[in-house]
PDB file of C-alpha atoms in Angstrom:
ATOM      1  CA  MET D 108    -127.934 -40.157-152.804  1.00 65.00           C
ATOM      2  CA  GLY D 109    -128.901 -42.169-149.678  1.00 92.00           C
ATOM      3  CA  THR D 110    -127.214 -40.564-146.686  1.00 94.00           C
ATOM      4  CA  TRP D 111    -125.261 -37.303-146.717  1.00 89.00           C
ATOM      5  CA  GLY D 112    -124.517 -36.759-143.045  1.00 91.00           C
ATOM      6  CA  ALA D 113    -124.779 -38.113-139.527  1.00 94.00           C
ATOM      7  CA  GLY D 114    -127.818 -36.038-138.515  1.00 92.00           C
ATOM      8  CA  ASN D 115    -131.296 -37.420-138.046  1.00 94.00           C
ATOM      9  CA  PHE D 116    -132.510 -35.643-141.178  1.00 93.00           C
ATOM     10  CA  ASP D 117    -129.509 -36.327-143.405  1.00 93.00           C
ATOM     11  CA  SER D 118    -130.894 -39.131-145.540  1.00 95.00           C
ATOM     12  CA  ASP D 119    -133.397 -39.846-148.274  1.00 95.00           C
ATOM     13  CA  THR D 120    -135.572 -41.773-145.831  1.00 96.00           C
ATOM     14  CA  ALA D 121    -135.648 -38.826-143.434  1.00 95.00           C
ATOM     15  CA  ALA D 122    -136.510 -36.498-146.329  1.00 96.00           C
ATOM     16  CA  ASP D 123    -139.349 -38.825-147.318  1.00 96.00           C
ATOM     17  CA  HIS D 124    -140.588 -38.793-143.722  1.00 97.00           C
ATOM     18  CA  LEU D 125    -140.485 -34.980-143.596  1.00 97.00           C
ATOM     19  CA  SER D 126    -142.396 -34.721-146.861  1.00 97.00           C
ATOM     20  CA  ILE D 127    -145.110 -37.036-145.528  1.00 98.00           C
ATOM     21  CA  LEU D 128    -145.320 -35.076-142.272  1.00 97.00           C
ATOM     22  CA  THR D 129    -145.363 -31.626-143.850  1.00 98.00           C
ATOM     23  CA  GLU D 130    -147.779 -32.668-146.605  1.00 98.00           C
ATOM     24  CA  ARG D 131    -150.158 -33.837-143.874  1.00 98.00           C
ATOM     25  CA  LEU D 132    -149.902 -30.520-142.024  1.00 98.00           C
ATOM     26  CA  VAL D 133    -150.513 -28.570-145.243  1.00 98.00           C
ATOM     27  CA  SER D 134    -153.417 -30.845-146.245  1.00 98.00           C
ATOM     28  CA  GLU D 135    -155.094 -30.334-142.876  1.00 98.00           C
ATOM     29  CA  VAL D 136    -154.886 -26.565-143.292  1.00 98.00           C
ATOM     30  CA  GLU D 137    -156.152 -26.787-146.889  1.00 98.00           C
ATOM     31  CA  GLU D 138    -159.141 -28.845-145.751  1.00 98.00           C
ATOM     32  CA  ALA D 139    -159.903 -26.500-142.861  1.00 98.00           C
ATOM     33  CA  MET D 140    -159.693 -23.454-145.126  1.00 98.00           C
ATOM     34  CA  SER D 141    -161.971 -24.954-147.761  1.00 97.00           C
ATOM     35  CA  GLY D 142    -164.489 -26.304-145.261  1.00 96.00           C
ATOM     36  CA  ASP D 143    -167.205 -24.714-143.165  1.00 97.00           C
ATOM     37  CA  PRO D 144    -165.898 -21.375-141.802  1.00 97.00           C
ATOM     38  CA  VAL D 145    -167.552 -22.179-138.462  1.00 98.00           C
ATOM     39  CA  GLU D 146    -164.749 -24.715-137.935  1.00 98.00           C
ATOM     40  CA  LEU D 147    -162.210 -21.853-138.061  1.00 98.00           C
ATOM     41  CA  GLU D 148    -163.834 -19.827-135.290  1.00 98.00           C
ATOM     42  CA  PRO D 149    -161.482 -18.990-132.400  1.00 98.00           C
ATOM     43  CA  ASP D 150    -163.027 -21.508-130.015  1.00 97.00           C
ATOM     44  CA  GLU D 151    -163.232 -24.384-132.515  1.00 98.00           C
ATOM     45  CA  TYR D 152    -160.641 -27.104-133.112  1.00 98.00           C
ATOM     46  CA  TRP D 153    -159.372 -25.826-136.473  1.00 98.00           C
ATOM     47  CA  GLY D 154    -159.435 -22.261-135.199  1.00 98.00           C
ATOM     48  CA  VAL D 155    -156.686 -23.375-132.828  1.00 98.00           C
ATOM     49  CA  ALA D 156    -155.023 -26.148-134.862  1.00 98.00           C
ATOM     50  CA  VAL D 157    -154.497 -24.161-138.083  1.00 98.00           C
ATOM     51  CA  PRO D 158    -152.078 -21.660-136.485  1.00 98.00           C
ATOM     52  CA  CYS D 159    -150.364 -24.567-134.713  1.00 98.00           C
ATOM     53  CA  ASN D 160    -149.813 -26.348-138.039  1.00 98.00           C
ATOM     54  CA  LEU D 161    -148.478 -23.154-139.589  1.00 98.00           C
ATOM     55  CA  GLU D 162    -146.080 -22.598-136.697  1.00 98.00           C
ATOM     56  CA  ILE D 163    -144.780 -26.167-137.002  1.00 98.00           C
ATOM     57  CA  LEU D 164    -144.312 -25.697-140.750  1.00 98.00           C
ATOM     58  CA  HIS D 165    -142.383 -22.493-140.079  1.00 98.00           C
ATOM     59  CA  VAL D 166    -140.095 -24.235-137.596  1.00 97.00           C
ATOM     60  CA  LEU D 167    -139.414 -27.054-140.048  1.00 96.00           C
ATOM     61  CA  ALA D 168    -138.872 -24.607-142.923  1.00 96.00           C
ATOM     62  CA  SER D 169    -136.387 -22.608-140.871  1.00 95.00           C
ATOM     63  CA  ARG D 170    -134.206 -25.716-140.491  1.00 95.00           C
ATOM     64  CA  ARG D 171    -133.919 -26.007-144.292  1.00 92.00           C
ATOM     65  CA  TRP D 172    -134.064 -29.786-144.191  1.00 94.00           C
ATOM     66  CA  VAL D 173    -134.525 -31.657-147.430  1.00 95.00           C
ATOM     67  CA  GLY D 174    -138.058 -32.963-147.777  1.00 96.00           C
ATOM     68  CA  VAL D 175    -140.012 -30.130-146.154  1.00 97.00           C
ATOM     69  CA  VAL D 176    -143.008 -29.485-148.427  1.00 95.00           C
ATOM     70  CA  LEU D 177    -144.524 -26.005-148.189  1.00 97.00           C
ATOM     71  CA  PRO D 178    -147.450 -24.334-149.936  1.00 98.00           C
ATOM     72  CA  GLU D 179    -146.990 -21.315-152.190  1.00 98.00           C
ATOM     73  CA  ALA D 180    -146.639 -17.963-150.419  1.00 98.00           C
ATOM     74  CA  ALA D 181    -149.780 -16.700-152.188  1.00 98.00           C
ATOM     75  CA  THR D 182    -151.706 -19.655-150.768  1.00 98.00           C
ATOM     76  CA  VAL D 183    -150.658 -18.803-147.221  1.00 98.00           C
ATOM     77  CA  GLU D 184    -151.584 -15.160-147.791  1.00 98.00           C
ATOM     78  CA  ALA D 185    -155.058 -16.245-148.964  1.00 98.00           C
ATOM     79  CA  TRP D 186    -155.364 -18.509-145.918  1.00 98.00           C
ATOM     80  CA  LYS D 187    -154.436 -15.547-143.724  1.00 98.00           C
ATOM     81  CA  ALA D 188    -157.205 -13.397-145.212  1.00 98.00           C
ATOM     82  CA  THR D 189    -159.785 -16.168-144.777  1.00 98.00           C
ATOM     83  CA  TYR D 190    -158.691 -17.105-141.280  1.00 98.00           C
ATOM     84  CA  LEU D 191    -158.479 -13.557-139.940  1.00 98.00           C
ATOM     85  CA  ALA D 192    -161.866 -12.647-141.431  1.00 98.00           C
ATOM     86  CA  VAL D 193    -163.431 -15.499-139.460  1.00 98.00           C
ATOM     87  CA  TRP D 194    -161.427 -14.623-136.368  1.00 98.00           C
ATOM     88  CA  ASP D 195    -162.376 -10.933-136.533  1.00 98.00           C
ATOM     89  CA  ALA D 196    -166.050 -11.760-137.052  1.00 98.00           C
ATOM     90  CA  ASN D 197    -166.188 -14.068-134.027  1.00 98.00           C
ATOM     91  CA  ILE D 198    -163.620 -13.140-131.392  1.00 98.00           C
ATOM     92  CA  ASP D 199    -165.677 -10.439-129.687  1.00 97.00           C
ATOM     93  CA  GLY D 200    -168.435 -12.958-129.034  1.00 97.00           C
ATOM     94  CA  LEU D 201    -166.005 -14.702-126.678  1.00 97.00           C
ATOM     95  CA  SER D 202    -165.520 -11.468-124.655  1.00 97.00           C
ATOM     96  CA  PRO D 203    -161.714 -11.445-124.542  1.00 97.00           C
ATOM     97  CA  ALA D 204    -159.860  -8.796-122.588  1.00 97.00           C
ATOM     98  CA  PRO D 205    -158.886  -6.023-125.023  1.00 97.00           C
ATOM     99  CA  GLU D 206    -155.172  -6.555-124.473  1.00 98.00           C
ATOM    100  CA  HIS D 207    -155.494 -10.302-125.055  1.00 98.00           C
ATOM    101  CA  ARG D 208    -157.512  -9.685-128.209  1.00 98.00           C
ATOM    102  CA  ALA D 209    -154.804  -7.368-129.590  1.00 98.00           C
ATOM    103  CA  GLN D 210    -151.940  -9.644-128.575  1.00 98.00           C
ATOM    104  CA  ARG D 211    -153.600 -12.745-130.015  1.00 98.00           C
ATOM    105  CA  ARG D 212    -154.424 -10.976-133.295  1.00 98.00           C
ATOM    106  CA  ALA D 213    -150.793  -9.890-133.601  1.00 98.00           C
ATOM    107  CA  ALA D 214    -149.600 -13.435-132.873  1.00 98.00           C
ATOM    108  CA  LEU D 215    -151.906 -14.817-135.559  1.00 98.00           C
ATOM    109  CA  GLU D 216    -150.709 -12.278-138.128  1.00 98.00           C
ATOM    110  CA  ARG D 217    -147.102 -13.091-137.245  1.00 98.00           C
ATOM    111  CA  THR D 218    -147.769 -16.821-137.621  1.00 98.00           C
ATOM    112  CA  PHE D 219    -148.953 -16.431-141.208  1.00 98.00           C
ATOM    113  CA  ASP D 220    -146.362 -13.790-142.099  1.00 98.00           C
ATOM    114  CA  GLN D 221    -143.366 -15.733-140.804  1.00 98.00           C
ATOM    115  CA  LEU D 222    -144.362 -18.775-142.857  1.00 98.00           C
ATOM    116  CA  VAL D 223    -144.752 -16.608-145.963  1.00 98.00           C
ATOM    117  CA  GLU D 224    -141.282 -15.184-145.352  1.00 98.00           C
ATOM    118  CA  ALA D 225    -139.775 -18.656-144.864  1.00 96.00           C
ATOM    119  CA  ILE D 226    -141.336 -19.816-148.114  1.00 97.00           C
ATOM    120  CA  ARG D 227    -140.005 -16.813-150.003  1.00 96.00           C
ATOM    121  CA  ILE D 228    -136.427 -17.306-148.810  1.00 93.00           C
ATOM    122  CA  SER D 229    -136.393 -21.058-149.299  1.00 86.00           C
TER     123      SER D 229
END
């Protein structure tokens, strides 16, 4: 098909680029989820980067561009259970303010849930 519009993401090459980018984001999350749970703790790199990757995937999914590669909704739901179990087991050790703890937990839940919803409607 080649090019179907004047936008930055309206071509086969752009779709290929988006698939490479989104596959990388998904692969990073898959690796983090299947690795040592310590790496998912709230003060560790993947404990911060996983929700960032999911948020980026959600933003890209919401644009409905050709080439965005997303995991299955059931996969994201399993990731949510794993991630939040680690988060819940470790967050109090960092002594967060109660309101921050509640707000952050809600933000994390929303991050997973909004990606699941985007996958289901795509």
